[in-house]
Amino acid sequence: MQRPRRSCLAVPGSNPRMLEKAQGLSADQVFLDLEDAVAPLAKAGARDNIVAALNTGDWRGKTRVVRVNDWTTAWTVHDVLAIVGGAGANLDCVMLPKVQSAEHIVALDLLLTQLERTYGLPVGRIGIEAQIENARGLVNVDAIAAASPRLETVIFGPADFMASINMRSLVVGEQPPGYDTGDAYHYILMRILMAARANDLQAIDGPYLQVRDTEAFRRVAARSAALGFDGKWALHPDQIAAANEEYTPPQADYDRAEHILDAYAFATSDEGGRRGAVMLGDEMIDEASRKMALVIATKGRAAGLTRTATAGA
Ligand code: GLV
Ligand code: MG
C-alpha cells in the first residue's frame, strides 16, 4: 500500500515556527529539511529542532520525512545518525537529495539498517525517497530506482536539475525562454516516471518557486498529474490545497472508472456471459480498460472520493 503523497510540504528545519505551523496544514506529507533550505551554519541546530518536532509534534495523518544532505557534503552521516538516533521511531522516510548512482542509495540503506539495529528499531521500516537533480542522476535513474527495497519515491528536483544541465532560465518549473516548442521537461519527467513505475515506486514532481502564483502552480502540477505523477512539492500553504486537488482524479473520471470496473466485472462473470470485450455506451472495454480504470479508481478512493449518485452513464 503506497502512502498518499499528493502534496509534499517542505519545512526548513532551522525554523521552529514553521515546524510548528506545518503540523496544522493539510499536506499528505511533510519533509523537514536539513539540506538547501538550511544555511551551513544552521545545520546542527536544525537537526535538534527536527528531532524535537518529530518526537513532540502532532503529525497524525501525515507521512513524516526528513531530507538529509547529499553524499558529496560533510553532513550526511551526521544527519542520519542524529535523526534516526534521536527520532527513528517517529520517522517514516529519509529523503536523499542529488542522488547520482545506485551506490548512494545502497550506502544510505546500509547505514539505516545499522542504526535500526543499534536503536532497537524494526529493520527496514524507514523508507528512502530519492531526488533526481542532475544529469548523472537521470542517466542512472533506472539503477537508482532498483537499488533498495526501502525506496518509496523518485522525485524530480527541477531547480538543481536546471542548473546541472545549464538550462537557460531562472524560473524554476517554467519553460525556458526561447524554447517555443513542446515541454522542456517532458523527457526528464518521463524518464523518472518510467524508472519509478518499473519498480512500483511513486513519482513525485518537485517545487514551483513562484509561491504567490497559485494558478501557475496548478498549470505545472496538472501536467505531471496528467502524465501519471502521484504528487508535487509544496513550499507554501496555498500550494497544498492546489496540489491535493490536482493530483486527485476529477470526480467525473472517478465515477466513470468505478462504472467501468463494475461493468467489466459483470461482463466477465457467469451471469454476464463470461465476455472479455464488451460495449459500454459507445466504448469498447476489455481487460486493459479495467486496468486503466483501476488506476483512477484507486487514486480517487485514496483521496476519499465517493461515487456520485447519478454516476456512470
Ligand atoms: C529541489 O530540491 C530542487 O532542486 O528543485
Ligand atoms: Mg535541490
Coordinates of N, CA, C and O in Angstrom, one line a residue, residues 47-182:
R47 N 19.1 20.0 13.1 CA 19.0 18.6 13.5 C 18.2 18.5 14.8 O 17.3 17.7 15.0
D48 N 18.6 19.3 15.8 CA 18.0 19.3 17.1 C 16.5 19.7 17.0 O 15.6 19.1 17.6
N49 N 16.2 20.8 16.2 CA 14.8 21.2 16.0 C 14.0 20.1 15.5 O 12.8 19.9 15.9
I50 N 14.5 19.4 14.5 CA 13.7 18.4 13.8 C 13.5 17.2 14.7 O 12.4 16.7 14.8
V51 N 14.5 16.8 15.4 CA 14.3 15.7 16.4 C 13.2 16.0 17.4 O 12.3 15.3 17.7
A52 N 13.3 17.2 17.9 CA 12.3 17.7 18.9 C 10.9 17.7 18.2 O 9.9 17.2 18.8
A53 N 10.8 18.3 17.0 CA 9.5 18.4 16.4 C 8.9 17.0 16.1 O 7.7 16.8 16.2
L54 N 9.8 16.0 15.7 CA 9.2 14.7 15.4 C 8.8 14.0 16.6 O 7.7 13.3 16.6
N55 N 9.5 14.2 17.7 CA 9.2 13.5 19.0 C 8.0 14.1 19.7 O 7.3 13.4 20.4
T56 N 7.8 15.4 19.6 CA 6.8 16.0 20.4 C 5.6 16.6 19.6 O 4.6 17.0 20.2
G57 N 5.8 16.7 18.3 CA 4.7 17.3 17.5 C 3.6 16.3 17.2 O 3.7 15.2 17.5
D58 N 2.5 16.9 16.7 CA 1.4 16.1 16.3 C 1.3 16.0 14.8 O 0.8 16.9 14.1
W59 N 1.8 14.9 14.2 CA 1.9 14.8 12.8 C 0.9 13.8 12.3 O 1.1 13.2 11.2
R60 N -0.1 13.5 13.1 CA -1.1 12.5 12.6 C -1.7 12.8 11.3 O -2.0 14.0 11.0
G61 N -1.8 11.8 10.4 CA -2.3 11.9 9.1 C -1.3 12.4 8.1 O -1.7 12.6 6.9
K62 N -0.1 12.5 8.5 CA 1.0 12.9 7.5 C 2.1 11.9 7.5 O 2.5 11.4 8.5
T63 N 2.7 11.8 6.3 CA 3.9 11.0 6.2 C 5.1 11.9 6.7 O 5.2 13.0 6.2
R64 N 5.9 11.4 7.6 CA 7.0 12.2 8.2 C 8.3 11.9 7.5 O 8.8 10.7 7.7
V65 N 8.9 12.8 6.8 CA 10.1 12.6 6.1 C 11.1 13.7 6.5 O 10.8 14.8 6.8
V66 N 12.4 13.3 6.6 CA 13.5 14.3 6.8 C 14.4 14.2 5.6 O 14.8 13.2 5.1
R67 N 14.7 15.4 5.0 CA 15.6 15.5 3.9 C 17.0 15.8 4.5 O 17.2 16.8 5.1
V68 N 17.9 14.8 4.3 CA 19.3 15.0 4.8 C 20.1 15.6 3.7 O 19.7 15.8 2.6
N69 N 21.4 15.9 4.0 CA 22.3 16.4 2.9 C 22.9 15.3 2.1 O 22.9 14.2 2.5
D70 N 23.3 15.6 0.9 CA 23.7 14.6 0.0 C 25.1 14.1 0.3 O 25.9 14.7 1.0
W71 N 25.5 13.0 -0.3 CA 26.7 12.3 0.0 C 28.0 13.0 -0.4 O 29.1 12.7 0.0
T72 N 27.9 14.1 -1.2 CA 29.1 14.8 -1.5 C 29.4 15.9 -0.5 O 30.5 16.6 -0.6
T73 N 28.6 16.0 0.6 CA 28.9 17.0 1.6 C 29.5 16.3 2.8 O 29.8 15.1 2.8
A74 N 29.8 17.1 3.8 CA 30.4 16.5 5.0 C 29.3 16.1 6.1 O 29.6 15.7 7.2
W75 N 28.0 16.2 5.7 CA 27.0 16.2 6.7 C 26.1 14.9 6.7 O 25.4 14.6 7.7
T76 N 26.1 14.1 5.6 CA 25.1 13.1 5.5 C 25.0 12.1 6.7 O 24.0 11.9 7.3
V77 N 26.2 11.5 7.0 CA 26.2 10.5 8.1 C 25.7 11.1 9.4 O 24.9 10.5 10.1
H78 N 26.2 12.4 9.7 CA 25.8 13.0 11.0 C 24.3 13.3 11.0 O 23.6 13.2 12.0
D79 N 23.8 13.7 9.8 CA 22.3 14.0 9.7 C 21.5 12.7 10.0 O 20.6 12.7 10.9
V80 N 21.9 11.6 9.4 CA 21.1 10.4 9.5 C 21.2 9.9 11.0 O 20.3 9.5 11.6
L81 N 22.5 9.9 11.5 CA 22.7 9.5 12.9 C 21.8 10.3 13.8 O 21.2 9.7 14.7
A82 N 21.9 11.6 13.7 CA 21.1 12.5 14.6 C 19.6 12.2 14.5 O 18.9 12.1 15.5
I83 N 19.1 12.1 13.3 CA 17.7 11.9 13.1 C 17.2 10.6 13.5 O 16.2 10.4 14.2
V84 N 17.9 9.5 13.0 CA 17.4 8.2 13.4 C 17.7 7.9 14.9 O 16.8 7.3 15.5
G85 N 18.8 8.3 15.3 CA 19.2 8.1 16.7 C 18.2 8.9 17.6 O 17.8 8.4 18.7
G86 N 17.8 10.1 17.2 CA 17.0 10.9 18.1 C 15.5 10.7 17.9 O 14.8 10.9 18.9
A87 N 15.1 10.3 16.7 CA 13.6 10.2 16.5 C 13.3 9.1 15.5 O 12.3 9.2 14.8
G88 N 14.1 8.1 15.5 CA 13.8 7.0 14.5 C 12.5 6.4 14.5 O 11.9 6.0 13.5
A89 N 11.9 6.3 15.7 CA 10.6 5.7 15.8 C 9.5 6.6 15.3 O 8.4 6.1 15.0
N90 N 9.8 7.9 15.2 CA 8.8 8.8 14.7 C 9.0 9.4 13.3 O 8.7 10.5 13.0
L91 N 9.7 8.5 12.5 CA 10.1 9.0 11.2 C 9.7 7.9 10.2 O 9.9 6.7 10.4
D92 N 9.1 8.3 9.1 CA 8.7 7.3 8.1 C 9.8 7.1 7.0 O 10.0 6.0 6.6
C93 N 10.4 8.2 6.5 CA 11.3 8.1 5.4 C 12.4 9.1 5.5 O 12.2 10.2 6.1
V94 N 13.6 8.8 4.9 CA 14.7 9.7 4.8 C 14.7 10.1 3.3 O 14.7 9.2 2.4
M95 N 14.7 11.4 3.0 CA 14.8 11.8 1.6 C 16.3 12.1 1.3 O 16.9 12.9 2.1
L96 N 16.8 11.5 0.2 CA 18.2 11.7 -0.1 C 18.3 12.6 -1.4 O 17.8 12.2 -2.4
P97 N 18.9 13.8 -1.3 CA 18.9 14.7 -2.5 C 20.1 14.3 -3.4 O 21.0 13.6 -3.0
K98 N 20.1 14.9 -4.6 CA 21.2 14.8 -5.5 C 21.8 13.4 -5.6 O 23.0 13.2 -5.6
V99 N 20.9 12.4 -5.8 CA 21.3 11.0 -5.9 C 21.9 10.9 -7.3 O 21.3 11.3 -8.3
Q100 N 23.1 10.3 -7.4 CA 23.8 10.2 -8.7 C 24.0 8.8 -9.2 O 24.3 8.6 -10.4
S101 N 23.9 7.9 -8.2 CA 24.1 6.5 -8.6 C 23.5 5.6 -7.6 O 23.1 6.0 -6.5
A102 N 23.3 4.3 -8.0 CA 22.7 3.3 -7.1 C 23.5 3.2 -5.8 O 22.9 3.0 -4.7
E103 N 24.8 3.4 -5.8 CA 25.6 3.3 -4.6 C 25.2 4.3 -3.5 O 25.3 4.0 -2.4
H104 N 24.7 5.5 -4.0 CA 24.3 6.5 -3.0 C 23.1 5.9 -2.2 O 23.0 6.2 -1.0
I105 N 22.2 5.2 -2.9 CA 21.1 4.6 -2.2 C 21.5 3.4 -1.3 O 21.1 3.3 -0.2
V106 N 22.4 2.6 -1.8 CA 22.9 1.4 -1.1 C 23.6 1.9 0.2 O 23.4 1.3 1.3
A107 N 24.4 2.9 0.1 CA 25.1 3.4 1.3 C 24.1 3.9 2.4 O 24.3 3.6 3.5
L108 N 23.0 4.6 1.9 CA 22.1 5.0 2.9 C 21.3 3.8 3.5 O 21.0 3.8 4.7
D109 N 21.0 2.9 2.7 CA 20.3 1.7 3.1 C 21.1 1.0 4.2 O 20.6 0.6 5.3
L110 N 22.4 0.8 3.9 CA 23.2 0.1 4.9 C 23.3 0.9 6.2 O 23.2 0.3 7.3
L111 N 23.5 2.2 6.1 CA 23.5 3.0 7.3 C 22.2 2.9 8.1 O 22.3 2.8 9.4
L112 N 21.1 3.0 7.4 CA 19.8 2.9 8.1 C 19.7 1.5 8.8 O 19.2 1.5 10.0
T113 N 20.1 0.5 8.2 CA 20.0 -0.9 8.8 C 20.8 -0.9 10.0 O 20.4 -1.4 11.1
Q114 N 22.0 -0.4 10.0 CA 22.9 -0.5 11.2 C 22.3 0.4 12.3 O 22.3 -0.1 13.5
L115 N 21.7 1.5 12.0 CA 21.2 2.4 13.0 C 19.9 1.8 13.6 O 19.6 1.8 14.8
E116 N 19.1 1.1 12.7 CA 17.9 0.5 13.2 C 18.3 -0.6 14.2 O 17.6 -0.8 15.3
R117 N 19.3 -1.4 13.9 CA 19.8 -2.4 14.8 C 20.2 -1.8 16.1 O 19.9 -2.2 17.2
T118 N 21.1 -0.7 16.0 CA 21.6 -0.1 17.2 C 20.5 0.4 18.1 O 20.6 0.3 19.3
Y119 N 19.5 1.0 17.5 CA 18.5 1.7 18.4 C 17.2 0.8 18.6 O 16.2 1.3 19.1
G120 N 17.3 -0.5 18.2 CA 16.2 -1.4 18.5 C 15.0 -1.1 17.7 O 13.9 -1.4 18.2
L121 N 15.2 -0.6 16.5 CA 14.0 -0.3 15.7 C 13.8 -1.4 14.7 O 14.8 -2.1 14.3
P122 N 12.6 -1.6 14.2 CA 12.4 -2.7 13.2 C 13.2 -2.5 11.9 O 13.2 -1.4 11.4
V123 N 14.0 -3.5 11.6 CA 14.9 -3.3 10.5 C 14.2 -3.2 9.1 O 13.3 -4.1 8.8
G124 N 14.4 -2.2 8.4 CA 13.8 -2.0 7.1 C 12.6 -1.1 7.0 O 12.0 -0.9 6.0
R125 N 12.1 -0.7 8.2 CA 10.9 0.1 8.2 C 11.0 1.5 7.7 O 10.1 2.0 7.0
I126 N 12.2 2.1 7.9 CA 12.3 3.5 7.4 C 12.6 3.5 5.9 O 13.5 2.8 5.4
G127 N 11.8 4.2 5.2 CA 11.9 4.2 3.7 C 12.9 5.2 3.2 O 13.4 6.1 4.0
I128 N 13.1 5.2 1.9 CA 14.0 6.2 1.3 C 13.3 6.8 0.1 O 12.6 6.2 -0.6
E129 N 13.5 8.1 0.0 CA 13.0 8.9 -1.2 C 14.2 9.4 -1.9 O 15.1 10.0 -1.3
A130 N 14.2 9.2 -3.2 CA 15.4 9.6 -4.0 C 15.1 10.8 -4.9 O 14.2 10.7 -5.7
Q131 N 15.9 11.8 -4.7 CA 15.7 13.0 -5.5 C 16.7 13.0 -6.7 O 17.9 12.8 -6.5
I132 N 16.1 13.1 -7.9 CA 17.0 13.1 -9.1 C 17.1 14.6 -9.5 O 16.1 15.3 -9.9
E133 N 18.3 15.1 -9.4 CA 18.6 16.6 -9.5 C 19.7 16.9 -10.4 O 20.1 18.1 -10.4
N134 N 20.3 16.0 -11.1 CA 21.3 16.3 -12.0 C 21.4 15.3 -13.2 O 20.8 14.3 -13.1
A135 N 22.2 15.7 -14.2 CA 22.3 14.8 -15.4 C 22.7 13.4 -15.0 O 22.2 12.4 -15.5
R136 N 23.7 13.3 -14.1 CA 24.2 12.0 -13.8 C 23.1 11.1 -13.1 O 23.0 9.9 -13.4
G137 N 22.4 11.8 -12.2 CA 21.3 11.1 -11.6 C 20.2 10.6 -12.6 O 19.7 9.5 -12.5
L138 N 19.9 11.4 -13.6 CA 18.9 11.0 -14.6 C 19.4 9.9 -15.4 O 18.7 8.9 -15.7
V139 N 20.7 9.9 -15.9 CA 21.1 8.8 -16.7 C 21.2 7.5 -16.0 O 21.2 6.4 -16.5
N140 N 21.3 7.6 -14.6 CA 21.4 6.4 -13.8 C 20.1 6.0 -13.1 O 20.1 5.2 -12.2
V141 N 19.0 6.7 -13.5 CA 17.8 6.6 -12.7 C 17.2 5.2 -12.6 O 16.6 4.8 -11.6
D142 N 17.4 4.4 -13.7 CA 16.9 3.0 -13.6 C 17.5 2.2 -12.5 O 16.9 1.5 -11.8
A143 N 18.8 2.3 -12.4 CA 19.6 1.6 -11.4 C 19.3 2.2 -10.0 O 19.1 1.4 -9.0
I144 N 19.1 3.5 -10.0 CA 18.8 4.1 -8.7 C 17.5 3.6 -8.1 O 17.4 3.2 -7.0
A145 N 16.5 3.6 -9.0 CA 15.1 3.2 -8.6 C 15.0 1.7 -8.2 O 14.1 1.3 -7.5
A146 N 16.0 0.9 -8.6 CA 16.0 -0.5 -8.2 C 17.0 -0.8 -7.1 O 17.2 -2.0 -6.8
A147 N 17.6 0.2 -6.5 CA 18.7 -0.1 -5.6 C 18.4 -0.5 -4.2 O 19.3 -1.0 -3.5
S148 N 17.2 -0.4 -3.8 CA 16.9 -0.8 -2.4 C 15.4 -1.1 -2.2 O 14.6 -0.3 -2.7
P149 N 15.0 -2.1 -1.4 CA 13.6 -2.3 -1.1 C 13.0 -1.2 -0.2 O 11.8 -1.1 -0.1
R150 N 13.9 -0.3 0.3 CA 13.4 0.8 1.1 C 12.8 1.9 0.3 O 12.1 2.8 0.8
L151 N 13.1 1.9 -1.0 CA 12.7 3.1 -1.8 C 11.2 3.2 -1.9 O 10.5 2.2 -2.2
E152 N 10.7 4.4 -1.8 CA 9.3 4.6 -1.9 C 9.0 5.6 -3.1 O 7.9 5.5 -3.7
T153 N 9.9 6.5 -3.3 CA 9.6 7.5 -4.3 C 10.8 7.9 -5.1 O 12.0 7.8 -4.6
V154 N 10.6 8.3 -6.3 CA 11.6 9.0 -7.1 C 11.1 10.4 -7.4 O 10.0 10.6 -7.8
I155 N 11.9 11.4 -7.1 CA 11.4 12.8 -7.0 C 12.2 13.6 -8.0 O 13.5 13.6 -8.1
F156 N 11.6 14.5 -8.8 CA 12.3 15.4 -9.7 C 12.6 16.7 -8.9 O 11.7 17.3 -8.3
G157 N 13.9 17.0 -9.0 CA 14.3 18.3 -8.4 C 14.7 19.3 -9.4 O 15.8 19.4 -9.9
P158 N 13.7 20.1 -9.9 CA 13.9 20.9 -11.0 C 15.0 22.0 -10.9 O 15.7 22.3 -11.8
A159 N 15.1 22.6 -9.7 CA 16.0 23.8 -9.6 C 17.4 23.3 -9.8 O 18.2 23.8 -10.6
D160 N 17.8 22.3 -9.0 CA 19.2 21.8 -9.2 C 19.4 21.2 -10.5 O 20.5 21.3 -11.1
F161 N 18.3 20.6 -11.1 CA 18.5 19.9 -12.4 C 18.7 21.0 -13.5 O 19.5 20.8 -14.3
M162 N 18.0 22.1 -13.4 CA 18.1 23.1 -14.4 C 19.5 23.7 -14.4 O 20.2 23.9 -15.4
A163 N 20.1 23.8 -13.2 CA 21.5 24.3 -13.1 C 22.4 23.2 -13.7 O 23.3 23.5 -14.4
S164 N 22.1 22.0 -13.3 CA 23.1 20.9 -13.8 C 23.2 20.8 -15.3 O 24.2 20.5 -15.8
I165 N 22.0 20.9 -16.0 CA 22.1 20.8 -17.4 C 22.3 22.1 -18.1 O 22.3 22.2 -19.4
N166 N 22.5 23.2 -17.4 CA 22.7 24.6 -17.9 C 21.5 25.1 -18.7 O 21.6 25.7 -19.7
M167 N 20.3 24.7 -18.2 CA 19.1 25.2 -18.9 C 19.0 26.7 -18.7 O 19.3 27.2 -17.6
R168 N 18.7 27.5 -19.8 CA 18.8 28.9 -19.7 C 17.6 29.6 -19.2 O 16.8 30.1 -20.0
S169 N 17.4 29.5 -17.9 CA 16.2 30.0 -17.3 C 16.5 30.2 -15.8 O 17.3 29.5 -15.2
L170 N 15.8 31.2 -15.2 CA 15.9 31.4 -13.8 C 14.6 31.1 -13.1 O 14.5 31.3 -11.9
V171 N 13.6 30.7 -13.8 CA 12.2 30.5 -13.2 C 12.0 29.0 -13.2 O 11.7 28.3 -14.2
V172 N 12.1 28.5 -11.9 CA 12.0 27.0 -11.7 C 10.7 26.4 -12.1 O 9.6 26.9 -11.7
G173 N 10.7 25.5 -13.0 CA 9.5 24.8 -13.4 C 8.8 25.4 -14.6 O 8.0 24.7 -15.2
E174 N 9.2 26.6 -15.0 CA 8.6 27.1 -16.2 C 9.5 26.8 -17.4 O 10.6 26.5 -17.3
Q175 N 8.9 26.9 -18.6 CA 9.6 26.7 -19.8 C 10.7 27.7 -20.0 O 10.5 28.9 -19.8
P176 N 11.9 27.3 -20.5 CA 13.0 28.3 -20.7 C 12.6 29.2 -21.8 O 12.2 28.7 -22.9
P177 N 12.8 30.5 -21.7 CA 12.5 31.5 -22.7 C 13.3 31.1 -24.0 O 14.5 30.7 -23.9
G178 N 12.6 31.1 -25.1 CA 13.3 30.8 -26.4 C 13.0 29.4 -26.8 O 13.1 29.0 -28.0
Y179 N 12.5 28.5 -25.9 CA 12.1 27.2 -26.3 C 10.6 27.2 -26.5 O 9.8 27.1 -25.6
D180 N 10.3 27.3 -27.8 CA 8.9 27.6 -28.2 C 8.2 26.4 -28.7 O 7.2 26.5 -29.5
T181 N 8.7 25.2 -28.4 CA 8.0 24.0 -28.9 C 8.0 23.0 -27.8 O 9.0 22.7 -27.2
G182 N 6.9 22.3 -27.6 CA 6.8 21.2 -26.7 C 7.1 21.6 -25.2 O 7.0 22.8 -24.9

